[in-house]
Short mmCIF file of C-alpha atoms in Angstrom, two decimals:
data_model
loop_
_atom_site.label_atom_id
_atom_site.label_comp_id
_atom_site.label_asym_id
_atom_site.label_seq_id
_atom_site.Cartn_x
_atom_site.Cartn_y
_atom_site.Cartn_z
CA UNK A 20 85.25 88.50 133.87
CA UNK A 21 87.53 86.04 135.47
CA UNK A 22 87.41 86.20 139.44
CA UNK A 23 90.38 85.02 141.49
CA UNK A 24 89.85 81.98 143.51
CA UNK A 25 90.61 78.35 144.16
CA UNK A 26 88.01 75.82 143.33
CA UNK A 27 88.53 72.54 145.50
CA UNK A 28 87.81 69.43 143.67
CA UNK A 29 89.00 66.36 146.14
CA UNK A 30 90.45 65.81 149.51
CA UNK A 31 92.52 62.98 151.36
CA UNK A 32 93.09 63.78 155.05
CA UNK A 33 94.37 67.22 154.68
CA UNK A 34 95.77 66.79 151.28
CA UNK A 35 93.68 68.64 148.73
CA UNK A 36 93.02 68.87 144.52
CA UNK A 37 91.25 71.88 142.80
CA UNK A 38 91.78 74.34 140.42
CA UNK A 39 93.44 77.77 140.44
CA UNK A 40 91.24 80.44 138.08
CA UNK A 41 93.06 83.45 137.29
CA UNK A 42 92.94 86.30 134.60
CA UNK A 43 95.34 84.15 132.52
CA UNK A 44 93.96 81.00 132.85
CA UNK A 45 93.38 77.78 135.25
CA UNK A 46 96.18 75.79 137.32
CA UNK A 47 94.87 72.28 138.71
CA UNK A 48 96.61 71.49 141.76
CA UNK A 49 98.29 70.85 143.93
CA UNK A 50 100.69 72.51 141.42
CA UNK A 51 104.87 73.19 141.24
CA UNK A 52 105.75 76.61 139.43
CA UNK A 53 109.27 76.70 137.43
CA UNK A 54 111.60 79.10 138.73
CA UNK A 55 111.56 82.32 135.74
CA UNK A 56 113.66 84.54 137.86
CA UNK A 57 115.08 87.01 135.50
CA UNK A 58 111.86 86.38 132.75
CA UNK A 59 113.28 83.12 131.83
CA UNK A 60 113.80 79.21 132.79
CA UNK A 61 117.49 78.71 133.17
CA UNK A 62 117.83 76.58 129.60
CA UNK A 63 114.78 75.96 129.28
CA UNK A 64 112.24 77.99 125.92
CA UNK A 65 108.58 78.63 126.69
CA UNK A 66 107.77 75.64 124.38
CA UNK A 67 109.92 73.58 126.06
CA UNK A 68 108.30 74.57 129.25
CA UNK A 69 105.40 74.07 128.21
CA UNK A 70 106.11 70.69 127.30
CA UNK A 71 106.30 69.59 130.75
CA UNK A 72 102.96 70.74 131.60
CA UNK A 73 103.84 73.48 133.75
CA UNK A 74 100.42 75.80 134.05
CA UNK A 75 102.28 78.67 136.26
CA UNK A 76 106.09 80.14 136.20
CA UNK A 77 107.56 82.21 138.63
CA UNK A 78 109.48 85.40 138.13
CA UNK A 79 111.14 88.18 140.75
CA UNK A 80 110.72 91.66 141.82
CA UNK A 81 114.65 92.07 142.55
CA UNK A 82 116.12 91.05 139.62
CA UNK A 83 113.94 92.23 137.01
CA UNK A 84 114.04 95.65 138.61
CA UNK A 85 117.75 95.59 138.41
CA UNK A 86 117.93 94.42 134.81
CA UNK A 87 116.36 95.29 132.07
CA UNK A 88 114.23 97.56 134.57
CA UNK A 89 110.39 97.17 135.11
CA UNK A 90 109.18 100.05 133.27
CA UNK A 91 111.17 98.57 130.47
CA UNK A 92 109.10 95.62 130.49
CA UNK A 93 105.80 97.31 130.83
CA UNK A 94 106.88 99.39 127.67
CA UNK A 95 107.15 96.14 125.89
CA UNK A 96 103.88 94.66 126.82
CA UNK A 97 104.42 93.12 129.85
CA UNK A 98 106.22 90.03 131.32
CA UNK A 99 104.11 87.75 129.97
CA UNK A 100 104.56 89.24 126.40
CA UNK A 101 108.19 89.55 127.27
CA UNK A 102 109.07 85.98 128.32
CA UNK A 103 106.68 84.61 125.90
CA UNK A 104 104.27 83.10 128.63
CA UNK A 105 100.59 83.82 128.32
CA UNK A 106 99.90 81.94 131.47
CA UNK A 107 99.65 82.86 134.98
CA UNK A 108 102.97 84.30 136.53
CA UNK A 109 103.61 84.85 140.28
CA UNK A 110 106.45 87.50 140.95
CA UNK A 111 108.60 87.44 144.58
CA UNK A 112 108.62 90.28 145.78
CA UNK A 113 112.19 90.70 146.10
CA UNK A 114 112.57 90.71 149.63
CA UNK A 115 114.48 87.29 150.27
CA UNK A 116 116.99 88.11 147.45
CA UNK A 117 117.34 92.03 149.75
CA UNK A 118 117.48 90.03 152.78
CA UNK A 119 120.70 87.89 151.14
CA UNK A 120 122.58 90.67 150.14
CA UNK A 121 124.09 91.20 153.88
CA UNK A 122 126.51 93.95 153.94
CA UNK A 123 124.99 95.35 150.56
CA UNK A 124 121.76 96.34 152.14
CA UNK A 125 120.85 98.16 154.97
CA UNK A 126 117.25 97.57 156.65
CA UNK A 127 114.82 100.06 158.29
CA UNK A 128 110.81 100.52 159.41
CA UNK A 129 110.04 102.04 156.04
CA UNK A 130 112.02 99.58 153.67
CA UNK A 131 115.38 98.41 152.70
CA UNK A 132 118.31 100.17 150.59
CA UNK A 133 120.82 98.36 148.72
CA UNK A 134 123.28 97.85 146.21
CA UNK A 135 123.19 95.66 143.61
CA UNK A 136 124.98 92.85 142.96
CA UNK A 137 125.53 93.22 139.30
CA UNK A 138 127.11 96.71 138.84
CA UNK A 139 126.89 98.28 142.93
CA UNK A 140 124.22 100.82 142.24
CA UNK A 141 121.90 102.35 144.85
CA UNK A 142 118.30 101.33 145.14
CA UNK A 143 115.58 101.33 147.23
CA UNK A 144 112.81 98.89 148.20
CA UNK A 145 109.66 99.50 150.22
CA UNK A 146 106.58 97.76 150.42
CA UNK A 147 105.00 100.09 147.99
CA UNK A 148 107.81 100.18 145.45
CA UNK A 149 108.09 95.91 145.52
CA UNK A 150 103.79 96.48 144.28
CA UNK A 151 104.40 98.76 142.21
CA UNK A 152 106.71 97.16 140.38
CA UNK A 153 104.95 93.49 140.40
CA UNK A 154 102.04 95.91 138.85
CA UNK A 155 104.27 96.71 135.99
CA UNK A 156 105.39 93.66 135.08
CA UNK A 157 101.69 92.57 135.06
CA UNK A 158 102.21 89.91 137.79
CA UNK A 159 98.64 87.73 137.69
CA UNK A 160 99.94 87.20 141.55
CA UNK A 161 101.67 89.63 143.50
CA UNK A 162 103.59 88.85 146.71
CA UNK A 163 104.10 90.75 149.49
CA UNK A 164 107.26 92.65 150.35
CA UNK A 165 108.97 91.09 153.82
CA UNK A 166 112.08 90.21 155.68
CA UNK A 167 112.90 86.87 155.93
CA UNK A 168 115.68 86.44 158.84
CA UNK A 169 117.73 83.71 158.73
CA UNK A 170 117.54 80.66 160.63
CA UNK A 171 118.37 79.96 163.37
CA UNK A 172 117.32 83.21 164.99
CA UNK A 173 116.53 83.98 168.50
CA UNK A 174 112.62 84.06 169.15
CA UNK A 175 112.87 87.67 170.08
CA UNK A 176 114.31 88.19 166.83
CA UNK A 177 112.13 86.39 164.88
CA UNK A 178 109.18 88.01 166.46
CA UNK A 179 110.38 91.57 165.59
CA UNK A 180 110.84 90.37 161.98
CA UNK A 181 107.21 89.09 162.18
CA UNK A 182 105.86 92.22 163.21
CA UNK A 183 107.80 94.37 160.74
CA UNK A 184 106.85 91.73 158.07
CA UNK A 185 103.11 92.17 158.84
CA UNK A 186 103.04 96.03 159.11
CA UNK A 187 104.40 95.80 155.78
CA UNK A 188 101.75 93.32 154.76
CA UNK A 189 98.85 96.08 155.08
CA UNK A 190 100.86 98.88 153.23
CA UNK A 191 101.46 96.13 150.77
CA UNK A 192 97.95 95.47 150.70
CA UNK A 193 97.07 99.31 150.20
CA UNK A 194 98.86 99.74 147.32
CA UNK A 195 98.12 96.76 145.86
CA UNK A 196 95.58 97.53 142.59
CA UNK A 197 92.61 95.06 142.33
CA UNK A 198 91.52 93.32 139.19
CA UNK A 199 89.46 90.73 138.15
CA UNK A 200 91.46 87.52 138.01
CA UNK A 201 94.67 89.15 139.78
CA UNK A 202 95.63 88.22 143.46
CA UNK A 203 97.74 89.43 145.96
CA UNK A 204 99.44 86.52 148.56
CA UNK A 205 100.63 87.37 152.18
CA UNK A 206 103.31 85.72 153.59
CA UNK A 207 103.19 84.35 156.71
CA UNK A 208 106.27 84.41 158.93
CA UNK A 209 107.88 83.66 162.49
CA UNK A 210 110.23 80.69 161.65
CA UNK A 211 109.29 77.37 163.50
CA UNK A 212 107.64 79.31 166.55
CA UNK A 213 103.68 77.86 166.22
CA UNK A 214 102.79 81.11 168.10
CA UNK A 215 104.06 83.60 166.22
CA UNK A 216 102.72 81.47 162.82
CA UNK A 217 99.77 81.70 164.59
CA UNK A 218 100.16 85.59 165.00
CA UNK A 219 100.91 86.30 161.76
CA UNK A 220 98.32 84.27 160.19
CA UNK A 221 96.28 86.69 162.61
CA UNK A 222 97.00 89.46 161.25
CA UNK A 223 97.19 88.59 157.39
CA UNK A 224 93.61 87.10 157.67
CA UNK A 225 92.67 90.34 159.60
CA UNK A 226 94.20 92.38 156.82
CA UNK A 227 92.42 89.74 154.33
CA UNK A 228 94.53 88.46 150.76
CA UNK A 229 93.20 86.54 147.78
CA UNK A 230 95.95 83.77 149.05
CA UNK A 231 98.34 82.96 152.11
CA UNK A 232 101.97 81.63 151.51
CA UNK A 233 104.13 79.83 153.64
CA UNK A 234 108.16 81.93 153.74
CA UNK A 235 110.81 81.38 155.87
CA UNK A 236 111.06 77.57 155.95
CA UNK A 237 113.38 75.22 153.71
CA UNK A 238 116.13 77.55 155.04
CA UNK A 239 118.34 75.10 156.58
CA UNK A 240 115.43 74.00 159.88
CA UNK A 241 115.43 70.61 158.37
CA UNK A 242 112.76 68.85 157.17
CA UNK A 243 111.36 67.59 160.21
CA UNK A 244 111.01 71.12 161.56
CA UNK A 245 109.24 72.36 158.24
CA UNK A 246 106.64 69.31 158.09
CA UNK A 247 105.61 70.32 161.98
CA UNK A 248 105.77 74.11 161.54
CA UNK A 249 103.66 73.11 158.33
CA UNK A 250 101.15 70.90 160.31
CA UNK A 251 100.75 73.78 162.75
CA UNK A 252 100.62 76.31 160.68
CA UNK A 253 98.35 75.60 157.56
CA UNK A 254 94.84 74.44 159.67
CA UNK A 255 94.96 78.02 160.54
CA UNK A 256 94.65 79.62 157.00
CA UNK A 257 91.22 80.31 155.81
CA UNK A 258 90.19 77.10 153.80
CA UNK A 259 88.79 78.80 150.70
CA UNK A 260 92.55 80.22 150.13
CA UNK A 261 95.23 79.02 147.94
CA UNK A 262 98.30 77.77 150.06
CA UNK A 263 101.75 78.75 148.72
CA UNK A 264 104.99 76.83 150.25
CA UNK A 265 107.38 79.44 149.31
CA UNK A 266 111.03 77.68 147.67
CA UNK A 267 110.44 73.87 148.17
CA UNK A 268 111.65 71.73 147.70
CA UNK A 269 112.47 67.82 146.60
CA UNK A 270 110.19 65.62 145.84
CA UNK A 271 109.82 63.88 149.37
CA UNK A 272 109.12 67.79 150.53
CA UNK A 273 106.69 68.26 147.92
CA UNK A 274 104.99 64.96 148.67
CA UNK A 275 104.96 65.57 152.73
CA UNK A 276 104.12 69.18 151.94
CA UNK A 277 101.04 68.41 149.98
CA UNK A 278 99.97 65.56 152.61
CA UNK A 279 100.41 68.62 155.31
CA UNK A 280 97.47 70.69 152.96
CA UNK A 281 99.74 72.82 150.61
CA UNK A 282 98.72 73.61 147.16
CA UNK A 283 101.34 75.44 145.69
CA UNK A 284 105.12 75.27 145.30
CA UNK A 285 108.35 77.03 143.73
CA UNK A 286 112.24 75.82 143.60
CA UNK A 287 115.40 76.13 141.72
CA UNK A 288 115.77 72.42 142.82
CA UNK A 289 114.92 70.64 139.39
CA UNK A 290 116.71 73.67 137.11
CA UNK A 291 119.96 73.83 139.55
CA UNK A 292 120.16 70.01 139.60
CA UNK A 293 119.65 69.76 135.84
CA UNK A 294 122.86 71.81 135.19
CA UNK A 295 124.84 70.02 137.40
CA UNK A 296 124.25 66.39 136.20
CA UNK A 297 121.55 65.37 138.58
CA UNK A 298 118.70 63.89 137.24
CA UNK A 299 115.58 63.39 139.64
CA UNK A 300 113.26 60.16 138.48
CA UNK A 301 111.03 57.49 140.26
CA UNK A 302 113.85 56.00 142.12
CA UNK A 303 115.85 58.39 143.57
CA UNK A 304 118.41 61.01 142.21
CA UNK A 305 121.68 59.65 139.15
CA UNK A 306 125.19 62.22 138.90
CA UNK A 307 125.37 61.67 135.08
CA UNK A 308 128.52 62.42 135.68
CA UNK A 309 129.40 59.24 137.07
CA UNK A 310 131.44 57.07 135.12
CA UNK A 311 128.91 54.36 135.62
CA UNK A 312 127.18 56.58 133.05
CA UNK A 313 129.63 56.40 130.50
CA UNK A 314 128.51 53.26 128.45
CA UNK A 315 124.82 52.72 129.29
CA UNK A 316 122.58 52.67 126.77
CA UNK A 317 119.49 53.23 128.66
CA UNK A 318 117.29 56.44 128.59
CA UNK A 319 117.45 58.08 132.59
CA UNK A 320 113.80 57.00 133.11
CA UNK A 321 111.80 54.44 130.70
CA UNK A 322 108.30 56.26 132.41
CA UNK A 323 109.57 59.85 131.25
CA UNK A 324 108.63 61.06 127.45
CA UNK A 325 110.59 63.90 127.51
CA UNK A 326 113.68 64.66 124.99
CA UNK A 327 116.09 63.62 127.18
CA UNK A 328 114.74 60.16 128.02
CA UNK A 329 112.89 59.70 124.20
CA UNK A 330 116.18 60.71 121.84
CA UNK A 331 119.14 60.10 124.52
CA UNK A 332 120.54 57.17 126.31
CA UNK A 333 122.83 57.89 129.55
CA UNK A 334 126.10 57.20 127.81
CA UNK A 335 125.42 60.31 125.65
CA UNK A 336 124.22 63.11 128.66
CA UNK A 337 127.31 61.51 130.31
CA UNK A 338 129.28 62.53 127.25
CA UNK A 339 127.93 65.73 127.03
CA UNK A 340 128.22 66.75 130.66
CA UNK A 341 132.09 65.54 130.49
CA UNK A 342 132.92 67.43 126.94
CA UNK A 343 131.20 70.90 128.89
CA UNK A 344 128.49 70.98 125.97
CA UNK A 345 125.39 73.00 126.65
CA UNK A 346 123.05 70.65 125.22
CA UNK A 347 123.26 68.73 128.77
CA UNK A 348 122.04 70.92 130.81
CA UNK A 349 119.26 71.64 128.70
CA UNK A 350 118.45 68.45 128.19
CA UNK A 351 118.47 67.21 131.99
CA UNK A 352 116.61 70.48 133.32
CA UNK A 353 113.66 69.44 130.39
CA UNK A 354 113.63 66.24 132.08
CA UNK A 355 114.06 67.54 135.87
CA UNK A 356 111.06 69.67 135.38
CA UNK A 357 108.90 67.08 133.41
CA UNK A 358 109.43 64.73 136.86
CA UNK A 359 108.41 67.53 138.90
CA UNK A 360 104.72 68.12 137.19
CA UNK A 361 104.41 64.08 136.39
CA UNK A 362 104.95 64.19 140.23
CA UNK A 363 102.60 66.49 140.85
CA UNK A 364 99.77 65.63 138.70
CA UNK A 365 100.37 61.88 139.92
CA UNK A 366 99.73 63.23 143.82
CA UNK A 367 96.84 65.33 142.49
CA UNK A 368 95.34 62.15 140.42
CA UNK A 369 95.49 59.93 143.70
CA UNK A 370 93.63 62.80 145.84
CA UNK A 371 91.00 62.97 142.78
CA UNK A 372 91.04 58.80 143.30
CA UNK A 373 90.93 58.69 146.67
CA UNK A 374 93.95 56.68 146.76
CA UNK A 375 96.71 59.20 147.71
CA UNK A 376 97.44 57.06 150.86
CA UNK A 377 98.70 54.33 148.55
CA UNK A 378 100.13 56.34 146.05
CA UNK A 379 102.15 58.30 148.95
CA UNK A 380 103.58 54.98 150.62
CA UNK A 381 104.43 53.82 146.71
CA UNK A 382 106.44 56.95 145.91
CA UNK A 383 108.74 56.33 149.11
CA UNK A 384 108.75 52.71 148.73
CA UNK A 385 110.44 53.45 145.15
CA UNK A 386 112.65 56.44 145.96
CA UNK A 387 113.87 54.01 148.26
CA UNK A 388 115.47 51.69 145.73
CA UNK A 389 118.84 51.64 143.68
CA UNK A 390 117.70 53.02 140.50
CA UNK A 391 116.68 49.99 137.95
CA UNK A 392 119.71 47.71 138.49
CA UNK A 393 118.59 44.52 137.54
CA UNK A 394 114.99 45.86 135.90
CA UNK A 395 114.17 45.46 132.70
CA UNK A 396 114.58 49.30 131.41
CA UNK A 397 114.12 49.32 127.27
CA UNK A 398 115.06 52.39 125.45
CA UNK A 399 112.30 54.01 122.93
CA UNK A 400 112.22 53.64 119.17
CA UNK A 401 113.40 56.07 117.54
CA UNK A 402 111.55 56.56 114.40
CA UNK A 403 113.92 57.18 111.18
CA UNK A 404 114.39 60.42 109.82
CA UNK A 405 111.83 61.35 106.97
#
C-alpha cells in the first residue's frame, strides 16, 4: 500500500525538488495545483488539464457542500470519479470562503454558521463537519478547518484567531480518518507576527500532520511582507513535511516562494487572468484586449505548445475576446495554466541541476523585458487537414 510522504530529490539553498506519493499517484515538485473549486477548472476539461501537466487539482469544502451536496458526490463515486480526475485532489476546507461571507456568517468557539451565498440557506461548519465532508468527497488531502482574519489586524487579534485556529487543528485532527496514501495538512496561522508563526507551528507539530501549509498571507501584506513571514516561518516546519503556500500567487511569488523552501502552491491567478484577456508568458503579462493585438500574427509565446499558441495567432484571441466568444477564455486559461507548470517544472529542473541560482536571476531578467518587440517570434506550422 501507498504511504503518504514527500521524497526529497535535490536542494539549492533552501529551495527543494522531490516527489509527492499519495494513494492516487506521485506529484514531483515543487508543484502548482489548478484551482477545481466547485469539481471543475473554470473552462478548462480534465484532458485539457491534463495537457498542461498538472499532477494535483484543488477543490473546496464550501462550495461543494452547498451545491450539488457532498453526500451527493460520495453516492456517485467520489470527486475524483465525479470531476473525471483520477489524480491526487486537495480540498480547502472551507473556512476562508466562511471567513468572506461577513455579515452572512456568524463565528463562535465551536464553529461558524452561515448562509449561503447562492440561495440564503442556513448551514453550519465545525471542524468536524469541514472532515467529514473532505472524507466524502474522497479528498487524497484534507485541510484543516480555520479562521483566517483579515489583514491588517491588530496582533491581539490575530493571536486570538491563532489560538482558535489551532484548537480547531486537534479536533480536526481527531476526526480526521487515516489511510494509506491520504494526508491531512495543518495550517499555520498568525499573519506576519514571526512569534505567533512560531506558536502555531508549535502546536501543529505538537499535534503532528502528514503536511504543514502556509494560510493567511497573499491577502493584501504585500509581497515583501509574505517573502519575510515566509523566510521566518518555513525553517521551523519539520523537514520531512510537504510545505503548502496556501492561494499564491504570480509567477515572481511562486519563484521567491520556492527559493524561501515551499513545495506546494494553489491560485485562481492563471484561470481568472485567462478569462479576462491576460496572458502570463516568459516576458511578462499581454491584455489581448489591446488593440495592439488586433493584427498580429504571432502566437502569444513561440516557447508554449499549447492550443492557444500552436493553432492561434494574437489577432484571432484578440478577435475573440472583442466579439464576447467563449472560445477565448478557454483558450487563454489552457495557455495560462500550461505557463504555470512549464514554470514550475523549469524551477524544479534547475534545483535537480544545481543551477536554480541562474535559472532564478534568468526568469527576472526576462519578465523584465517588453514582450518580443523586435525578436524574431515565428508562428508554428500548421499541418493541413487530412
Amino acid at each position: 500500500m501507498t504511504t503518504f510522504r514527500w521524497r526529497p530529490e535535490a536542494r539549492a539553498g533552501h529551495a527543494r525538488a522531490g516527489w509527492l506519493d499519495t494513494a492516487h499517484g506521485s506529484v514531483p515538485t515543487p508543484t502548482f495545483m489548478p484551482v477545481g473549486t466547485v469539481g471543475t477548472v473554470k473552462a478548462m476539461t480534465m484532458d485539457s488539464v491534463r495537457s498542461t501537466g498538472a499532477g494535483i487539482v484543488l477543490g473546496n469544502t464550501y462550495h461543494l457542500m452547498l451545491r450539488p451536496g457532498a453526500e451527493r458526490v460520495r453516492e456517485l463515486g467520489g470527486l475524483h470519479r465525479f470531476m473525471d480526475w483520477p489524480g491526487p485532489i486537495l480540498t480547502d476546507s472551507g473556512g476562508f470562503q466562511v471567513m468572506s461571507l461577513g455579515p452572512l456568517r456568524k463565528l463562535d468557539q465551536d464553529g461558524v454558521t452561515f448562509r449561503s451565498h447562492i440561495d440564503g440557506s442556513k448551514h453550519r461548519l465545525t471542524p468536524e463537519r469541514s472532515t467529514d465532508i473532505q472524507h466524502a468527497l474522497d479528498a487524497t488531502i484534507t485541510m484543516c478547518f480555520d479562521e483566517c482574519p483579515a489583514l491588517p489586524a491588530a496582533p491581539e487579534v490575530i493571536a486570538k484567531s491563532m489560538r482558535m485556529s489551532m484548537r480547531w487543528a486537534e479536533r480536526c485532527r481527531t476526526a480526521f480518518i487515516q489511510r494509506p496514501g491520504y494526508a491531512q495538512y495543518g495550517i499555520i496561522q498568525g499573519g506576519t507576527e514571526p512569534e505567533l508563526r512560531a506558536e502555531s507551528v508549535r502546536a501543529l507539530t505538537g499535534i503532528g500532520f502528514e503536511g504543514y501549509a502556509i494560510g493567511g498571507l497573499a491577502v493584501g501584506e504585500g509581497q515583501e511582507l509574505m517573502f519575510s513571514t515566509l523566510e521566518s516561518t518555513v525553517p521551523l516546519i519539520p523537514d520531512a513535511s510537504p510545505r503548502y503556500l496556501m492561494g499564491v500567487g504570480t509567477p515572481d511569488d511562486l519563484l521567491g516562494s520556492v527559493e524561501r523552501g515551499v513545495d506546494m502552491f494553489d491560485c485562481v491567478m492563471p484561470t481568472r487572468a485567462g478569462r479576462t484577456a491576460r496572458a502570463y508568458t516568459e516576458r511578462g503579462t499581454l491584455n489581448l484586449r489591446n488593440a495592439r493585438h488586433a493584427t498580429d500574427s504571432r502566437p502569444i509565446s513561440p516557447h508554449c505548445d499549447c492550443l492557444a499558441c500552436s493553432r492561434h495567432s494574437r489577432a484571432y484571441l484578440h478577435h475573440l475576446f472583442r466579439a464576447n466568444e467563449i472560445l477565448g477564455p478557454m483558450l487563454l486559461t489552457w495557455h495560462n495554466l500550461a505557463y504555470y507548470q512549464r514554470l514550475m517544472r523549469g524551477m524544479r529542473a534547475a534545483i535537480v541541476d544545481g543551477a536554480f541560482g541562474a535559472h532564478a536571476d534568468h526568469l527576472r531578467a526576462q519578465w523584465a523585458m517588453d514582450d518580443w518587440s523586435g525578436d524574431e517570434m515565428p508562428f508554428p506550422d500548421i499541418p493541413p487537414v487530412a
